[in-house]
Short mmCIF file of C-alpha atoms and ligand atoms in Angstrom, two decimals:
data_model
loop_
_atom_site.label_atom_id
_atom_site.label_comp_id
_atom_site.label_asym_id
_atom_site.label_seq_id
_atom_site.Cartn_x
_atom_site.Cartn_y
_atom_site.Cartn_z
CA MET A 1 -3.78 3.04 26.72
CA SER A 2 -1.50 0.08 26.13
CA SER A 3 -2.56 -3.49 25.63
CA ASP A 4 -1.19 -6.88 24.63
CA VAL A 5 -2.59 -6.51 21.11
CA ILE A 6 -0.04 -7.53 18.48
CA VAL A 7 -0.92 -7.65 14.79
CA ARG A 8 1.33 -8.28 11.87
CA PHE A 9 1.94 -7.47 8.24
CA ALA A 10 3.80 -10.43 6.81
CA PRO A 11 4.72 -10.02 3.16
CA SER A 12 6.97 -12.43 1.31
CA PRO A 13 9.83 -10.44 -0.22
CA THR A 14 9.39 -12.11 -3.59
CA GLY A 15 8.28 -8.94 -5.35
CA ASN A 16 7.22 -5.38 -4.69
CA ILE A 17 4.04 -4.74 -2.73
CA HIS A 18 1.11 -2.88 -4.32
CA VAL A 19 -2.11 -1.22 -3.15
CA GLY A 20 -3.72 -4.62 -2.68
CA ASN A 21 -1.12 -5.33 0.03
CA VAL A 22 -1.25 -1.85 1.51
CA ARG A 23 -4.88 -2.28 2.51
CA PRO A 24 -4.26 -5.15 4.99
CA ALA A 25 -1.03 -3.47 6.14
CA LEU A 26 -2.91 -0.27 6.89
CA ILE A 27 -5.87 -2.01 8.54
CA ASN A 28 -3.52 -3.96 10.80
CA TRP A 29 -1.61 -0.79 11.63
CA LEU A 30 -4.78 1.15 12.46
CA PHE A 31 -6.07 -1.76 14.51
CA ALA A 32 -2.83 -1.81 16.53
CA LYS A 33 -2.93 1.93 17.20
CA LYS A 34 -6.64 1.93 17.97
CA HIS A 35 -6.10 -0.71 20.63
CA GLY A 36 -2.85 0.62 22.04
CA GLY A 37 -1.07 -2.43 20.66
CA LYS A 38 1.95 -3.18 18.50
CA PHE A 39 2.44 -3.57 14.76
CA LEU A 40 4.85 -6.32 13.73
CA PHE A 41 6.52 -6.17 10.32
CA ARG A 42 7.53 -9.71 9.50
CA LEU A 43 9.25 -10.91 6.37
CA ASP A 44 8.00 -14.33 5.33
CA ASP A 45 11.21 -15.19 3.53
CA THR A 46 11.55 -18.95 3.88
CA ASP A 47 11.35 -19.35 0.11
CA THR A 48 15.03 -18.75 -0.39
CA GLU A 49 14.89 -19.09 -4.15
CA ARG A 50 12.33 -16.35 -4.70
CA SER A 51 12.99 -14.05 -1.74
CA LYS A 52 15.34 -11.15 -2.52
CA GLN A 53 16.99 -8.65 -0.21
CA GLU A 54 16.17 -5.94 -2.74
CA TYR A 55 12.43 -6.57 -2.31
CA ALA A 56 12.75 -6.74 1.48
CA ASP A 57 14.50 -3.34 1.43
CA ASN A 58 11.88 -1.92 -0.89
CA ILE A 59 8.99 -3.08 1.30
CA GLY A 60 10.62 -1.47 4.33
CA ARG A 61 11.01 1.78 2.40
CA ASP A 62 7.40 1.54 1.19
CA LEU A 63 6.04 1.20 4.72
CA THR A 64 8.21 4.08 5.90
CA TRP A 65 7.07 6.29 3.01
CA LEU A 66 3.47 5.50 3.88
CA GLY A 67 4.14 6.28 7.54
CA LEU A 68 3.25 2.72 8.59
CA THR A 69 6.24 2.37 10.86
CA TRP A 70 6.60 -0.80 12.89
CA ASP A 71 7.05 -1.51 16.59
CA LEU A 72 8.46 -4.99 16.05
CA PHE A 73 10.42 -6.59 13.25
CA ASP A 74 11.27 -10.18 12.46
CA LYS A 75 12.24 -12.30 9.54
CA GLN A 76 11.60 -15.97 9.15
CA SER A 77 15.03 -16.77 7.74
CA ASP A 78 16.40 -15.88 11.21
CA ARG A 79 14.07 -18.35 12.88
CA MET A 80 14.69 -21.56 10.96
CA ASP A 81 15.75 -23.43 14.10
CA ARG A 82 12.36 -22.67 15.66
CA TYR A 83 10.56 -24.39 12.76
CA GLU A 84 12.87 -27.40 13.03
CA GLU A 85 12.05 -27.72 16.75
CA ALA A 86 8.34 -27.50 15.99
CA LYS A 87 8.85 -30.24 13.41
CA GLN A 88 10.41 -32.58 15.97
CA PHE A 89 7.63 -31.78 18.42
CA LEU A 90 4.90 -32.58 15.88
CA ILE A 91 6.61 -35.84 14.85
CA LYS A 92 6.77 -36.95 18.50
CA ALA A 93 3.12 -35.93 18.98
CA GLY A 94 2.15 -38.14 16.04
CA ARG A 95 0.86 -35.17 14.01
CA LEU A 96 3.54 -35.02 11.29
CA TYR A 97 4.19 -37.87 8.91
CA ALA A 98 6.65 -38.60 6.14
CA CYS A 99 5.47 -38.93 2.55
CA TYR A 100 7.56 -40.08 -0.39
CA GLU A 101 5.46 -39.38 -3.47
CA THR A 102 7.07 -37.47 -6.29
CA PRO A 103 5.16 -34.48 -7.72
CA GLU A 104 4.26 -36.65 -10.73
CA GLU A 105 2.84 -39.39 -8.54
CA LEU A 106 0.78 -36.84 -6.60
CA SER A 107 -0.52 -35.32 -9.76
CA LEU A 108 -1.59 -38.77 -11.05
CA LYS A 109 -3.43 -39.43 -7.79
CA ARG A 110 -5.25 -36.14 -8.06
CA LYS A 111 -6.26 -36.78 -11.65
CA SER A 112 -7.60 -40.20 -10.85
CA GLN A 113 -9.63 -38.85 -7.89
CA LEU A 114 -11.08 -36.09 -10.03
CA SER A 115 -11.98 -38.49 -12.84
CA ARG A 116 -13.91 -40.56 -10.27
CA GLY A 117 -15.74 -37.43 -9.17
CA LYS A 118 -13.91 -37.27 -5.85
CA PRO A 119 -12.31 -34.22 -4.27
CA PRO A 120 -8.52 -34.21 -4.67
CA ILE A 121 -7.73 -34.84 -1.03
CA TYR A 122 -4.46 -36.55 -0.15
CA ASP A 123 -5.13 -40.24 0.56
CA ARG A 124 -2.74 -40.40 3.53
CA ALA A 125 -0.71 -43.17 1.93
CA GLY A 126 2.29 -41.88 3.87
CA LEU A 127 0.59 -42.80 7.14
CA ARG A 128 0.38 -46.43 6.13
CA LEU A 129 4.04 -46.91 5.23
CA SER A 130 5.97 -49.44 7.29
CA ASP A 131 9.56 -48.85 8.36
CA ALA A 132 10.59 -51.29 5.62
CA ASP A 133 8.67 -49.29 2.97
CA LYS A 134 10.37 -46.12 4.09
CA ALA A 135 13.80 -47.79 4.09
CA LYS A 136 13.14 -48.94 0.54
CA TYR A 137 12.26 -45.42 -0.63
CA GLU A 138 15.30 -43.99 1.09
CA ALA A 139 17.51 -46.63 -0.57
CA GLU A 140 16.09 -45.37 -3.91
CA GLY A 141 17.42 -41.95 -2.96
CA ARG A 142 14.05 -40.43 -2.02
CA THR A 143 13.81 -38.06 0.90
CA PRO A 144 10.43 -37.43 2.49
CA HIS A 145 8.31 -34.33 2.60
CA TRP A 146 6.20 -33.99 5.73
CA ARG A 147 2.46 -33.59 6.15
CA PHE A 148 0.40 -32.46 9.11
CA LYS A 149 -2.28 -34.95 10.15
CA LEU A 150 -5.49 -32.98 10.42
CA GLU A 151 -8.11 -34.11 12.87
CA HIS A 152 -11.27 -35.14 11.10
CA ALA A 153 -13.42 -32.91 13.27
CA PRO A 154 -15.35 -29.68 12.85
CA ILE A 155 -13.25 -26.51 12.65
CA SER A 156 -14.92 -23.21 13.29
CA TRP A 157 -14.07 -19.72 14.47
CA ASP A 158 -15.67 -16.37 15.00
CA ASP A 159 -14.18 -14.28 12.23
CA MET A 160 -13.92 -10.49 12.56
CA GLY A 161 -14.86 -10.09 8.89
CA HIS A 162 -17.37 -12.90 8.37
CA GLY A 163 -18.87 -13.97 11.68
CA THR A 164 -18.82 -17.74 12.24
CA LEU A 165 -16.88 -19.70 9.63
CA SER A 166 -17.03 -23.49 9.66
CA PHE A 167 -15.08 -26.26 7.95
CA LYS A 168 -14.81 -29.99 8.35
CA GLY A 169 -11.35 -31.47 8.85
CA GLU A 170 -12.20 -34.40 6.56
CA ASP A 171 -12.82 -32.01 3.63
CA LEU A 172 -9.28 -30.68 3.82
CA THR A 173 -6.01 -32.10 2.60
CA ASP A 174 -3.29 -32.78 5.13
CA PRO A 175 -0.98 -29.87 4.34
CA VAL A 176 2.70 -30.31 3.52
CA LEU A 177 4.70 -28.44 6.17
CA PHE A 178 8.26 -29.32 5.16
CA ARG A 179 9.66 -29.98 1.70
CA GLU A 180 11.96 -32.85 0.69
CA ASP A 181 14.95 -30.54 1.16
CA GLY A 182 13.87 -29.82 4.74
CA ARG A 183 12.70 -26.24 4.14
CA PRO A 184 9.55 -25.21 6.02
CA ILE A 185 6.49 -24.10 4.07
CA TYR A 186 4.63 -20.86 4.91
CA THR A 187 1.86 -22.75 6.76
CA ILE A 188 4.18 -23.92 9.53
CA SER A 189 6.56 -20.96 9.76
CA SER A 190 3.63 -18.56 9.93
CA VAL A 191 1.92 -20.54 12.68
CA VAL A 192 5.06 -20.94 14.80
CA ASP A 193 5.73 -17.21 14.49
CA ASP A 194 2.18 -16.12 15.20
CA LEU A 195 2.24 -18.17 18.40
CA GLU A 196 5.78 -17.42 19.55
CA LEU A 197 5.65 -13.73 18.68
CA ARG A 198 2.34 -13.58 20.55
CA VAL A 199 0.27 -12.27 17.67
CA THR A 200 -3.22 -11.69 19.05
CA HIS A 201 -5.15 -10.87 15.86
CA VAL A 202 -4.49 -12.11 12.33
CA ILE A 203 -6.15 -9.77 9.85
CA ARG A 204 -5.63 -10.68 6.21
CA GLY A 205 -7.27 -11.27 2.84
CA ASP A 206 -10.17 -13.61 2.16
CA ASP A 207 -7.76 -15.69 0.07
CA HIS A 208 -6.42 -17.05 3.36
CA ILE A 209 -9.71 -18.35 4.79
CA ALA A 210 -8.99 -21.98 3.87
CA ASN A 211 -5.44 -21.60 5.23
CA THR A 212 -6.92 -20.45 8.50
CA ALA A 213 -8.97 -23.63 8.86
CA VAL A 214 -5.75 -25.64 8.61
CA GLN A 215 -3.63 -23.22 10.62
CA LYS A 216 -6.11 -23.17 13.47
CA GLN A 217 -5.74 -26.92 14.02
CA LEU A 218 -1.99 -26.62 13.62
CA MET A 219 -1.90 -23.85 16.19
CA GLU A 220 -3.90 -25.88 18.64
CA ALA A 221 -1.40 -28.71 18.19
CA LEU A 222 1.56 -26.35 18.70
CA VAL A 223 0.41 -24.24 21.64
CA PRO A 224 1.91 -26.73 24.16
CA HIS A 225 5.27 -26.34 22.39
CA CYS A 226 5.29 -22.69 21.29
CA GLY A 227 3.18 -21.14 24.02
CA GLY A 228 0.83 -18.28 23.20
CA LYS A 229 -2.70 -18.92 22.10
CA VAL A 230 -4.71 -19.18 18.93
CA PRO A 231 -5.23 -15.61 17.70
CA VAL A 232 -8.50 -14.02 16.67
CA PHE A 233 -8.88 -14.12 12.88
CA GLY A 234 -10.36 -11.55 10.54
CA HIS A 235 -10.58 -11.87 6.78
CA LEU A 236 -11.35 -9.03 4.43
CA PRO A 237 -12.17 -9.10 0.73
CA LEU A 238 -9.32 -8.45 -1.65
CA LEU A 239 -9.24 -5.15 -3.46
CA ALA A 240 -10.45 -5.20 -7.09
CA ALA A 241 -9.77 -2.77 -9.92
CA ALA A 242 -12.21 0.06 -10.68
CA ASN A 243 -14.02 -2.10 -13.26
CA GLY A 244 -14.32 -5.03 -10.84
CA ASP A 245 -11.53 -7.10 -12.40
CA LYS A 246 -8.76 -8.61 -10.37
CA LEU A 247 -6.18 -5.92 -9.60
CA SER A 248 -3.20 -6.10 -11.88
CA LYS A 249 -0.43 -3.87 -13.08
CA ARG A 250 -2.45 -3.01 -16.15
CA ASN A 251 -5.54 -1.76 -14.32
CA GLY A 252 -3.99 0.39 -11.65
CA ALA A 253 -2.28 -1.89 -9.15
CA LEU A 254 0.71 0.37 -8.99
CA SER A 255 3.52 -0.96 -6.86
CA VAL A 256 4.20 1.19 -3.82
CA ALA A 257 7.76 1.58 -5.07
CA ASP A 258 6.36 3.17 -8.26
CA MET A 259 4.05 5.43 -6.26
CA ARG A 260 6.97 6.51 -4.12
CA ALA A 261 8.97 7.37 -7.22
CA ASP A 262 6.03 9.37 -8.58
CA SER A 263 6.29 12.61 -6.67
CA GLY A 264 2.74 13.43 -7.82
CA ILE A 265 1.25 11.02 -5.27
CA GLU A 266 0.85 11.89 -1.61
CA PRO A 267 1.09 8.85 0.69
CA MET A 268 -1.76 10.14 2.85
CA ALA A 269 -3.97 10.19 -0.25
CA VAL A 270 -3.39 6.47 -0.71
CA LEU A 271 -4.06 5.83 2.98
CA SER A 272 -7.11 8.12 3.18
CA LEU A 273 -8.65 6.08 0.40
CA LEU A 274 -7.67 2.61 1.58
CA ALA A 275 -8.79 3.26 5.17
CA LYS A 276 -12.36 3.95 4.01
CA LEU A 277 -12.84 1.74 0.96
CA GLY A 278 -15.31 -0.98 1.78
CA THR A 279 -16.94 1.05 4.56
CA SER A 280 -19.85 3.46 4.30
CA ASP A 281 -17.72 6.34 5.63
CA PRO A 282 -17.17 9.14 3.12
CA ILE A 283 -13.78 9.10 1.45
CA GLU A 284 -12.12 12.35 2.39
CA ALA A 285 -8.54 13.54 2.45
CA ARG A 286 -6.90 13.12 5.84
CA ALA A 287 -3.54 14.72 6.41
CA LYS A 288 -2.60 12.61 9.42
CA LEU A 289 -2.71 8.95 10.34
CA ASP A 290 -4.02 9.95 13.78
CA GLN A 291 -7.27 11.04 12.16
CA LEU A 292 -7.61 7.68 10.42
CA VAL A 293 -6.98 5.92 13.74
CA ALA A 294 -9.73 7.97 15.39
CA GLU A 295 -12.17 7.07 12.62
CA PHE A 296 -11.16 3.41 12.42
CA ASP A 297 -13.51 0.65 13.43
CA MET A 298 -13.00 -2.93 12.26
CA THR A 299 -16.76 -3.55 12.17
CA LYS A 300 -17.22 -0.86 9.50
CA PHE A 301 -15.73 -3.05 6.75
CA SER A 302 -18.25 -4.83 4.58
CA LYS A 303 -17.89 -8.22 2.92
CA ALA A 304 -18.36 -6.70 -0.54
CA THR A 305 -15.31 -6.39 -2.76
CA PRO A 306 -13.94 -2.85 -2.62
CA ARG A 307 -12.85 -1.27 -5.88
CA PHE A 308 -9.71 0.75 -6.20
CA ASP A 309 -9.65 3.68 -8.59
CA PRO A 310 -6.28 5.44 -9.02
CA GLU A 311 -8.19 8.60 -10.02
CA GLU A 312 -9.38 8.84 -6.42
CA VAL A 313 -5.77 8.95 -5.24
CA LYS A 314 -5.18 11.87 -7.59
CA ARG A 315 -8.26 13.68 -6.33
CA LEU A 316 -7.22 13.22 -2.71
CA THR A 317 -3.66 14.23 -3.51
CA VAL A 318 -4.91 17.52 -4.97
CA LYS A 319 -6.91 18.22 -1.83
CA LEU A 320 -4.04 17.32 0.51
CA VAL A 321 -1.54 19.41 -1.44
CA GLN A 322 -3.77 22.48 -1.65
CA ASP A 323 -4.51 22.32 2.09
CA MET A 324 -0.92 21.75 3.14
CA PRO A 325 0.56 24.21 5.63
CA PHE A 326 3.57 26.14 4.34
CA GLU A 327 6.02 24.57 6.82
CA LYS A 328 5.10 21.08 5.66
CA VAL A 329 5.52 22.05 2.01
CA LYS A 330 8.89 23.57 2.76
CA GLU A 331 10.03 20.38 4.45
CA LYS A 332 8.80 18.20 1.58
CA LEU A 333 10.47 20.37 -1.05
CA SER A 334 13.77 20.26 0.77
CA ASP A 335 13.73 16.45 0.40
CA ARG A 336 13.43 16.73 -3.35
CA GLU A 337 16.02 17.52 -5.91
CA GLY A 338 15.61 20.42 -8.28
CA MET A 339 12.74 22.06 -6.42
CA PRO A 340 12.81 25.83 -5.83
CA ASP A 341 13.07 27.54 -2.48
CA ILE A 342 9.71 29.20 -1.90
CA ASP A 343 8.25 31.72 0.53
CA PRO A 344 4.78 31.91 2.11
CA THR A 345 3.55 34.58 -0.34
CA PHE A 346 4.40 32.40 -3.31
CA TRP A 347 2.74 29.40 -1.62
CA GLU A 348 -0.48 31.30 -0.98
CA ALA A 349 -0.56 32.49 -4.60
CA VAL A 350 -0.14 29.11 -6.26
CA ARG A 351 -1.68 26.57 -3.87
CA PRO A 352 -5.21 26.63 -5.38
CA ASN A 353 -3.70 25.76 -8.77
CA LEU A 354 -1.69 22.71 -7.77
CA ASN A 355 -2.47 19.15 -8.74
CA SER A 356 0.65 17.94 -6.97
CA LEU A 357 3.71 19.49 -5.40
CA ASP A 358 5.50 18.96 -8.72
CA ASP A 359 3.50 21.85 -10.19
CA ILE A 360 5.31 24.23 -7.86
CA ALA A 361 8.33 24.15 -10.17
CA ASP A 362 6.18 25.27 -13.11
CA TRP A 363 4.52 28.16 -11.29
CA HIS A 364 7.84 29.19 -9.82
CA ARG A 365 9.16 29.55 -13.34
CA VAL A 366 6.09 31.58 -14.32
CA ALA A 367 6.79 33.96 -11.44
CA HIS A 368 10.55 34.19 -11.73
CA GLY A 369 11.18 33.36 -15.37
CA PRO A 370 12.12 32.63 -17.95
CA VAL A 371 8.72 32.83 -19.64
CA GLU A 372 8.17 32.91 -23.39
CA PRO A 373 5.36 35.47 -23.68
CA VAL A 374 2.41 34.78 -25.97
CA ILE A 375 1.36 38.01 -27.69
CA GLU A 376 -1.49 37.78 -30.16
CA ASP A 377 -2.84 41.29 -29.93
CA ALA A 378 0.34 43.39 -29.89
CA ASP A 379 -1.33 46.82 -30.06
CA PHE A 380 -3.57 46.12 -27.12
CA VAL A 381 -0.70 44.68 -25.04
CA ARG A 382 1.50 47.68 -25.86
CA GLN A 383 -1.23 50.07 -24.86
CA ALA A 384 -1.88 48.20 -21.60
CA ALA A 385 1.85 48.32 -20.81
CA THR A 386 1.82 52.11 -20.94
CA LEU A 387 -0.86 52.07 -18.23
CA ALA A 388 1.08 49.84 -15.81
CA PRO A 389 1.10 51.31 -12.29
CA GLU A 390 4.39 52.34 -10.71
CA GLY A 391 6.16 49.83 -8.44
CA PRO A 392 6.51 48.22 -6.07
CA TRP A 393 3.59 46.01 -7.00
CA SER A 394 1.18 44.67 -4.45
CA GLU A 395 -1.96 42.54 -4.45
CA ASN A 396 -3.95 45.70 -5.33
CA THR A 397 -1.93 46.41 -8.47
CA TRP A 398 -3.91 44.17 -10.79
CA SER A 399 -7.33 45.71 -10.09
CA GLU A 400 -5.91 49.22 -10.32
CA TRP A 401 -4.21 48.42 -13.64
CA ILE A 402 -7.05 46.48 -15.21
CA GLY A 403 -9.45 49.29 -14.21
CA LYS A 404 -7.39 51.78 -16.18
CA VAL A 405 -7.03 49.47 -19.19
CA LYS A 406 -10.77 48.88 -19.20
CA ALA A 407 -11.52 52.60 -19.09
CA GLU A 408 -9.02 53.41 -21.87
CA THR A 409 -9.85 50.57 -24.25
CA GLY A 410 -13.48 49.79 -23.48
CA ARG A 411 -12.63 46.08 -23.36
CA LYS A 412 -14.04 43.76 -20.78
CA GLY A 413 -14.14 40.11 -19.69
CA LYS A 414 -11.91 37.62 -21.44
CA GLY A 415 -10.97 40.04 -24.21
CA LEU A 416 -9.57 42.29 -21.53
CA PHE A 417 -7.56 39.97 -19.32
CA MET A 418 -6.67 36.98 -21.53
CA PRO A 419 -4.17 38.82 -23.80
CA LEU A 420 -2.56 40.18 -20.62
CA ARG A 421 -2.39 36.77 -18.94
CA GLN A 422 -0.84 35.29 -22.08
CA ALA A 423 1.73 38.04 -22.36
CA LEU A 424 2.60 37.95 -18.67
CA THR A 425 2.69 34.19 -18.11
CA GLY A 426 2.89 32.61 -21.58
CA MET A 427 -0.19 30.57 -20.63
CA ASP A 428 -3.94 30.93 -20.73
CA HIS A 429 -4.59 29.58 -17.24
CA GLY A 430 -2.93 29.72 -13.84
CA PRO A 431 -3.01 31.36 -10.43
CA GLU A 432 -4.85 34.65 -9.95
CA LEU A 433 -2.99 37.52 -11.65
CA LYS A 434 -3.57 39.65 -8.59
CA ASP A 435 -1.37 37.18 -6.65
CA LEU A 436 1.10 36.61 -9.47
CA LEU A 437 1.85 40.24 -10.31
CA PRO A 438 3.75 41.09 -7.12
CA LEU A 439 5.80 37.91 -7.63
CA ILE A 440 6.61 38.72 -11.26
CA GLY A 441 7.36 42.36 -10.48
CA ARG A 442 7.04 45.44 -12.68
CA GLU A 443 10.29 45.23 -14.59
CA ARG A 444 9.93 41.59 -15.64
CA ALA A 445 6.24 42.09 -16.46
CA LEU A 446 6.94 45.01 -18.79
CA ALA A 447 9.79 43.13 -20.46
CA ARG A 448 7.44 40.21 -21.15
CA MET A 449 4.80 42.58 -22.54
CA ASN A 450 7.51 43.83 -24.82
CA GLY A 451 7.96 40.29 -26.17
CA GLU A 452 11.13 39.45 -24.25
CA ALA A 453 11.61 35.94 -22.79
CA ARG A 454 12.22 36.95 -19.18
N1 LIG B 501 3.41 -14.23 3.63
C1 LIG B 501 2.00 -14.44 3.50
C2 LIG B 501 1.48 -13.74 2.26
O1 LIG B 501 2.13 -12.82 1.80
C3 LIG B 501 1.33 -13.89 4.74
C4 LIG B 501 -0.11 -14.14 4.79
C5 LIG B 501 -0.61 -13.98 6.19
O2 LIG B 501 -0.55 -14.96 6.93
O3 LIG B 501 -1.00 -12.89 6.53
O4 LIG B 501 0.47 -14.14 1.70
#
């Protein structure tokens, strides 16, 4: 099934993205796949001072690591001429006007409005300037910034997240679209791109609702120039921290770059969680994006603020890792430095004990050494060693051996197996000894029981 659906994820490369950004990215991606459409990755990089190539590269790597690969790519810095053309079109259409106030003058105006109990809406002084006024400002060395003239009319749309949303044009400030230095502001570049790149659905955070009211009018004004049509909008609540606070670095808003660097986090754990947060679907580990696509439905998301708990990512990671097929593990380990080469027997033995794939290195060392044995009850351990079955050892060795030790010593339960586990592995927990013994092997096991670090 293919369709004309195009959605976008449009971060500004002014920093690294975090889970709060991954949620809209994922929802857009799932929406695209569900509808046989395309996912556009667009860099909103018109802020040349704050945008950095390093962040753009990181965001691309983040999306790739998550598996949210894109069908289309664009960056606004490549499209500056398009915004300039839109500017000329809006000026000719009488919808863009020059303003000469300095930031200080604007701030004074706002303060005076507020002190009179009025909303701080721009007074449209720029619209009333004569050519002579403008010439005077320019002679003073001022260059204008440009505002869009909103229509003072009702604005409303059927929002995918909220149902009907309504604003009044007269309650909104004419937005600045171009700065004094000529650079476009996000409001205009985003609108030109959404129209020209034929974006059909704009799905983003609730923090953009007021922007949408403005952008909708701007889009209507620009359709004759840019083509396309006003997209469908959907706004979703922003993610909060587990305690309800705004997400921040301190309360778990890990950057995706950090998660990527932490080999203890599985990307599908992050996605399994974010695809279901805010819906009434159970949050369960999903190994493949296809499953999330099948379960996805835009109408499942509630208006309540979803809370993100990094502990959930850990829980889902454990589940994903323990359920991973051997071939997949093998492939993942080969991408990592310093990880051992493992075989299916080893994998089956240790998988129930893993919290992340990192733990493989630890259990590999327990199996193949060196291990510093812990021997607290030397006599018992020595006696048990004399009862060790002949090799080669198999998965039946442990029960055969422990049966003999039990019969000879009369010990049972923890007192029976714990001193042996400690001597054999140097630890008091770990994978089943029945699975570990064949991996350790008779010779190494007896050496350890003899106190040797092997
Ligand atoms: N670059 C904007 C942001 O990061 C995009 C918002 C949007 O239109 O989706 O907030």
